[in-house]
């Protein structure tokens, strides 16, 4: 979506009612008939009581994928966009996530094939490309009282 002069938000089009503004690169402004903008999130896996849970972190972004484009091609563009070193980037895993379940991808997989699926759950189902890696962002602390430290929490704006 490109916002011109105004934007009306009704909550039903925003995941968790959060907005993340980002600049659209020139090469992503003219979509071809089979190109798609997909959501991309950073995530880690945390072991719960009886299952593994996906925990998203960092800033999500949109990425243009082309029909027939392999994961290897998409990875190269993501690494350039995020400016991640080769040493760090080789540790990352890539997955198609749907209903909170990761399906890990190989470099030869065609990414757009995964995003064309529409399961019985309907349009509300959140599908995205996940970048699994450790969260290296520093956790800043602040004092809530003299005896207790608390980590910063994200700000959420609700309608």
Short mmCIF file of the C-alpha atoms (twelve columns), coordinates in Angstrom:
data_MODEL
# 
_entry.id   MODEL 
# 
loop_
_atom_site.group_PDB 
_atom_site.id 
_atom_site.type_symbol 
_atom_site.label_atom_id 
_atom_site.label_alt_id 
_atom_site.label_comp_id 
_atom_site.label_asym_id 
_atom_site.label_seq_id 
_atom_site.Cartn_x 
_atom_site.Cartn_y 
_atom_site.Cartn_z 
_atom_site.pdbx_PDB_model_num 
ATOM 1   C CA . UNK A 1   0.000  0.000   0.000   1 
ATOM 2   C CA . UNK A 2   1.331  3.440   -0.882  1 
ATOM 3   C CA . UNK A 3   0.005  6.294   1.212   1 
ATOM 4   C CA . UNK A 4   -0.498 9.560   -0.623  1 
ATOM 5   C CA . UNK A 5   -1.992 12.359  1.490   1 
ATOM 6   C CA . UNK A 6   -4.197 10.497  3.960   1 
ATOM 7   C CA . UNK A 7   -4.695 7.093   5.524   1 
ATOM 8   C CA . UNK A 8   -7.807 5.626   7.079   1 
ATOM 9   C CA . UNK A 9   -7.178 2.681   9.383   1 
ATOM 10  C CA . UNK A 10  -9.966 0.447   10.570  1 
ATOM 11  C CA . UNK A 11  -7.886 -2.145  12.452  1 
ATOM 12  C CA . UNK A 12  -9.041 -5.108  10.366  1 
ATOM 13  C CA . UNK A 13  -6.161 -4.612  7.934   1 
ATOM 14  C CA . UNK A 14  -3.355 -4.316  10.478  1 
ATOM 15  C CA . UNK A 15  -1.718 -7.288  12.190  1 
ATOM 16  C CA . UNK A 16  -2.086 -6.679  15.928  1 
ATOM 17  C CA . UNK A 17  -3.047 -3.068  15.104  1 
ATOM 18  C CA . UNK A 18  0.640  -2.148  14.791  1 
ATOM 19  C CA . UNK A 19  1.980  -0.002  11.960  1 
ATOM 20  C CA . UNK A 20  5.596  -0.026  10.835  1 
ATOM 21  C CA . UNK A 21  6.289  2.724   8.303   1 
ATOM 22  C CA . UNK A 22  9.055  2.041   5.818   1 
ATOM 23  C CA . UNK A 23  10.373 3.584   2.653   1 
ATOM 24  C CA . UNK A 24  9.706  1.617   -0.526  1 
ATOM 25  C CA . UNK A 25  12.822 1.158   -2.689  1 
ATOM 26  C CA . UNK A 26  12.462 2.280   -6.320  1 
ATOM 27  C CA . UNK A 27  12.721 -1.304  -7.639  1 
ATOM 28  C CA . UNK A 28  9.731  -2.340  -5.510  1 
ATOM 29  C CA . UNK A 29  7.347  0.427   -6.621  1 
ATOM 30  C CA . UNK A 30  6.293  -1.162  -9.914  1 
ATOM 31  C CA . UNK A 31  4.883  -4.591  -9.206  1 
ATOM 32  C CA . UNK A 32  4.543  -7.049  -12.052 1 
ATOM 33  C CA . UNK A 33  1.353  -9.111  -12.414 1 
ATOM 34  C CA . UNK A 34  2.860  -12.089 -10.551 1 
ATOM 35  C CA . UNK A 35  4.999  -10.176 -8.026  1 
ATOM 36  C CA . UNK A 36  3.962  -10.036 -4.380  1 
ATOM 37  C CA . UNK A 37  4.767  -7.978  -1.324  1 
ATOM 38  C CA . UNK A 38  5.221  -10.282 1.654   1 
ATOM 39  C CA . UNK A 39  5.709  -9.692  5.363   1 
ATOM 40  C CA . UNK A 40  9.151  -10.554 6.770   1 
ATOM 41  C CA . UNK A 41  9.735  -10.961 10.516  1 
ATOM 42  C CA . UNK A 42  12.748 -11.813 12.665  1 
ATOM 43  C CA . UNK A 43  12.038 -14.668 15.072  1 
ATOM 44  C CA . UNK A 44  13.481 -17.076 17.613  1 
ATOM 45  C CA . UNK A 45  12.053 -20.333 18.881  1 
ATOM 46  C CA . UNK A 46  11.385 -20.810 22.558  1 
ATOM 47  C CA . UNK A 47  10.550 -24.129 24.166  1 
ATOM 48  C CA . UNK A 48  7.229  -24.001 26.019  1 
ATOM 49  C CA . UNK A 49  5.634  -26.634 28.223  1 
ATOM 50  C CA . UNK A 50  4.687  -29.088 25.470  1 
ATOM 51  C CA . UNK A 51  5.578  -27.223 22.311  1 
ATOM 52  C CA . UNK A 52  8.003  -24.869 20.643  1 
ATOM 53  C CA . UNK A 53  6.751  -21.303 20.306  1 
ATOM 54  C CA . UNK A 54  7.827  -18.705 17.774  1 
ATOM 55  C CA . UNK A 55  8.749  -15.331 19.270  1 
ATOM 56  C CA . UNK A 56  8.967  -12.416 16.806  1 
ATOM 57  C CA . UNK A 57  11.302 -9.512  17.541  1 
ATOM 58  C CA . UNK A 58  12.784 -6.477  15.851  1 
ATOM 59  C CA . UNK A 59  11.178 -4.485  13.065  1 
ATOM 60  C CA . UNK A 60  9.160  -6.407  10.477  1 
ATOM 61  C CA . UNK A 61  9.285  -5.219  6.884   1 
ATOM 62  C CA . UNK A 62  7.768  -5.832  3.469   1 
ATOM 63  C CA . UNK A 63  9.736  -7.475  0.699   1 
ATOM 64  C CA . UNK A 64  8.901  -7.797  -2.975  1 
ATOM 65  C CA . UNK A 65  9.239  -11.339 -4.296  1 
ATOM 66  C CA . UNK A 66  9.134  -12.223 -7.976  1 
ATOM 67  C CA . UNK A 67  7.451  -15.256 -9.515  1 
ATOM 68  C CA . UNK A 68  9.998  -18.091 -9.734  1 
ATOM 69  C CA . UNK A 69  12.552 -16.374 -7.461  1 
ATOM 70  C CA . UNK A 70  14.486 -18.847 -5.294  1 
ATOM 71  C CA . UNK A 71  15.286 -18.439 -1.629  1 
ATOM 72  C CA . UNK A 72  18.968 -17.969 -2.519  1 
ATOM 73  C CA . UNK A 73  18.050 -14.891 -4.600  1 
ATOM 74  C CA . UNK A 74  15.751 -13.525 -1.883  1 
ATOM 75  C CA . UNK A 75  18.409 -14.087 0.792   1 
ATOM 76  C CA . UNK A 76  20.942 -12.018 -1.155  1 
ATOM 77  C CA . UNK A 77  18.518 -9.081  -1.312  1 
ATOM 78  C CA . UNK A 78  17.637 -9.393  2.391   1 
ATOM 79  C CA . UNK A 79  21.295 -9.447  3.408   1 
ATOM 80  C CA . UNK A 80  21.950 -6.317  1.354   1 
ATOM 81  C CA . UNK A 81  18.826 -4.574  2.712   1 
ATOM 82  C CA . UNK A 82  19.654 -5.347  6.357   1 
ATOM 83  C CA . UNK A 83  23.412 -4.888  5.924   1 
ATOM 84  C CA . UNK A 84  24.310 -8.085  7.796   1 
ATOM 85  C CA . UNK A 85  27.848 -9.481  7.644   1 
ATOM 86  C CA . UNK A 86  28.493 -12.789 5.852   1 
ATOM 87  C CA . UNK A 87  29.708 -14.302 9.128   1 
ATOM 88  C CA . UNK A 88  26.452 -13.499 10.924  1 
ATOM 89  C CA . UNK A 89  24.108 -14.075 7.971   1 
ATOM 90  C CA . UNK A 90  25.293 -17.665 7.380   1 
ATOM 91  C CA . UNK A 91  23.865 -18.563 10.826  1 
ATOM 92  C CA . UNK A 92  20.339 -17.442 9.906   1 
ATOM 93  C CA . UNK A 93  17.592 -19.903 8.938   1 
ATOM 94  C CA . UNK A 94  14.679 -18.988 6.680   1 
ATOM 95  C CA . UNK A 95  11.153 -20.314 7.065   1 
ATOM 96  C CA . UNK A 96  7.663  -19.841 5.703   1 
ATOM 97  C CA . UNK A 97  5.429  -19.308 8.734   1 
ATOM 98  C CA . UNK A 98  1.722  -19.941 8.783   1 
ATOM 99  C CA . UNK A 99  -0.418 -20.268 11.916  1 
ATOM 100 C CA . UNK A 100 2.774  -19.814 13.959  1 
ATOM 101 C CA . UNK A 101 4.412  -22.948 12.535  1 
ATOM 102 C CA . UNK A 102 7.713  -22.647 10.656  1 
ATOM 103 C CA . UNK A 103 8.331  -24.617 7.467   1 
ATOM 104 C CA . UNK A 104 12.054 -24.290 6.805   1 
ATOM 105 C CA . UNK A 105 13.123 -23.448 3.267   1 
ATOM 106 C CA . UNK A 106 16.117 -24.540 1.178   1 
ATOM 107 C CA . UNK A 107 18.071 -22.204 -1.112  1 
ATOM 108 C CA . UNK A 108 16.548 -23.888 -4.183  1 
ATOM 109 C CA . UNK A 109 12.913 -23.427 -3.011  1 
ATOM 110 C CA . UNK A 110 10.760 -21.000 -5.001  1 
ATOM 111 C CA . UNK A 111 9.530  -18.556 -2.350  1 
ATOM 112 C CA . UNK A 112 6.398  -17.363 -4.169  1 
ATOM 113 C CA . UNK A 113 5.028  -20.931 -4.287  1 
ATOM 114 C CA . UNK A 114 4.572  -20.891 -0.518  1 
ATOM 115 C CA . UNK A 115 2.677  -17.604 -0.494  1 
ATOM 116 C CA . UNK A 116 0.156  -18.691 -3.134  1 
ATOM 117 C CA . UNK A 117 -1.388 -21.264 -0.842  1 
ATOM 118 C CA . UNK A 118 -4.699 -20.423 0.751   1 
ATOM 119 C CA . UNK A 119 -5.634 -22.929 3.406   1 
ATOM 120 C CA . UNK A 120 -9.123 -23.369 4.804   1 
ATOM 121 C CA . UNK A 121 -8.424 -20.829 7.544   1 
ATOM 122 C CA . UNK A 122 -9.133 -17.895 5.249   1 
ATOM 123 C CA . UNK A 123 -7.741 -14.446 4.699   1 
ATOM 124 C CA . UNK A 124 -7.100 -13.692 8.384   1 
ATOM 125 C CA . UNK A 125 -4.305 -16.250 8.498   1 
ATOM 126 C CA . UNK A 126 -0.943 -14.555 9.026   1 
ATOM 127 C CA . UNK A 127 1.676  -15.851 6.583   1 
ATOM 128 C CA . UNK A 128 5.194  -14.480 6.463   1 
ATOM 129 C CA . UNK A 129 8.813  -15.180 5.696   1 
ATOM 130 C CA . UNK A 130 10.663 -15.692 8.954   1 
ATOM 131 C CA . UNK A 131 14.327 -14.966 9.593   1 
ATOM 132 C CA . UNK A 132 15.382 -17.178 12.494  1 
ATOM 133 C CA . UNK A 133 18.402 -15.898 14.390  1 
ATOM 134 C CA . UNK A 134 19.405 -14.693 17.824  1 
ATOM 135 C CA . UNK A 135 18.177 -11.299 18.949  1 
ATOM 136 C CA . UNK A 136 21.384 -9.284  19.210  1 
ATOM 137 C CA . UNK A 137 19.693 -5.978  20.064  1 
ATOM 138 C CA . UNK A 138 20.879 -4.751  23.451  1 
ATOM 139 C CA . UNK A 139 18.329 -4.950  26.207  1 
ATOM 140 C CA . UNK A 140 18.385 -1.661  28.053  1 
ATOM 141 C CA . UNK A 141 17.322 -1.554  31.662  1 
ATOM 142 C CA . UNK A 142 15.829 1.201   33.707  1 
ATOM 143 C CA . UNK A 143 15.059 1.453   37.384  1 
ATOM 144 C CA . UNK A 144 11.405 1.239   38.430  1 
ATOM 145 C CA . UNK A 145 12.324 1.684   42.063  1 
ATOM 146 C CA . UNK A 146 15.583 1.556   43.968  1 
ATOM 147 C CA . UNK A 147 15.622 -2.224  44.368  1 
ATOM 148 C CA . UNK A 148 14.316 -3.514  41.043  1 
ATOM 149 C CA . UNK A 149 15.452 -3.306  37.412  1 
ATOM 150 C CA . UNK A 150 13.011 -3.779  34.543  1 
ATOM 151 C CA . UNK A 151 13.623 -4.254  30.827  1 
ATOM 152 C CA . UNK A 152 12.090 -1.811  28.380  1 
ATOM 153 C CA . UNK A 153 8.813  -2.919  26.884  1 
ATOM 154 C CA . UNK A 154 7.500  -2.023  23.421  1 
ATOM 155 C CA . UNK A 155 4.783  0.583   23.091  1 
ATOM 156 C CA . UNK A 156 1.556  -0.688  21.566  1 
ATOM 157 C CA . UNK A 157 -1.124 1.646   20.264  1 
ATOM 158 C CA . UNK A 158 -4.641 0.239   20.360  1 
ATOM 159 C CA . UNK A 159 -7.722 1.595   18.580  1 
# 
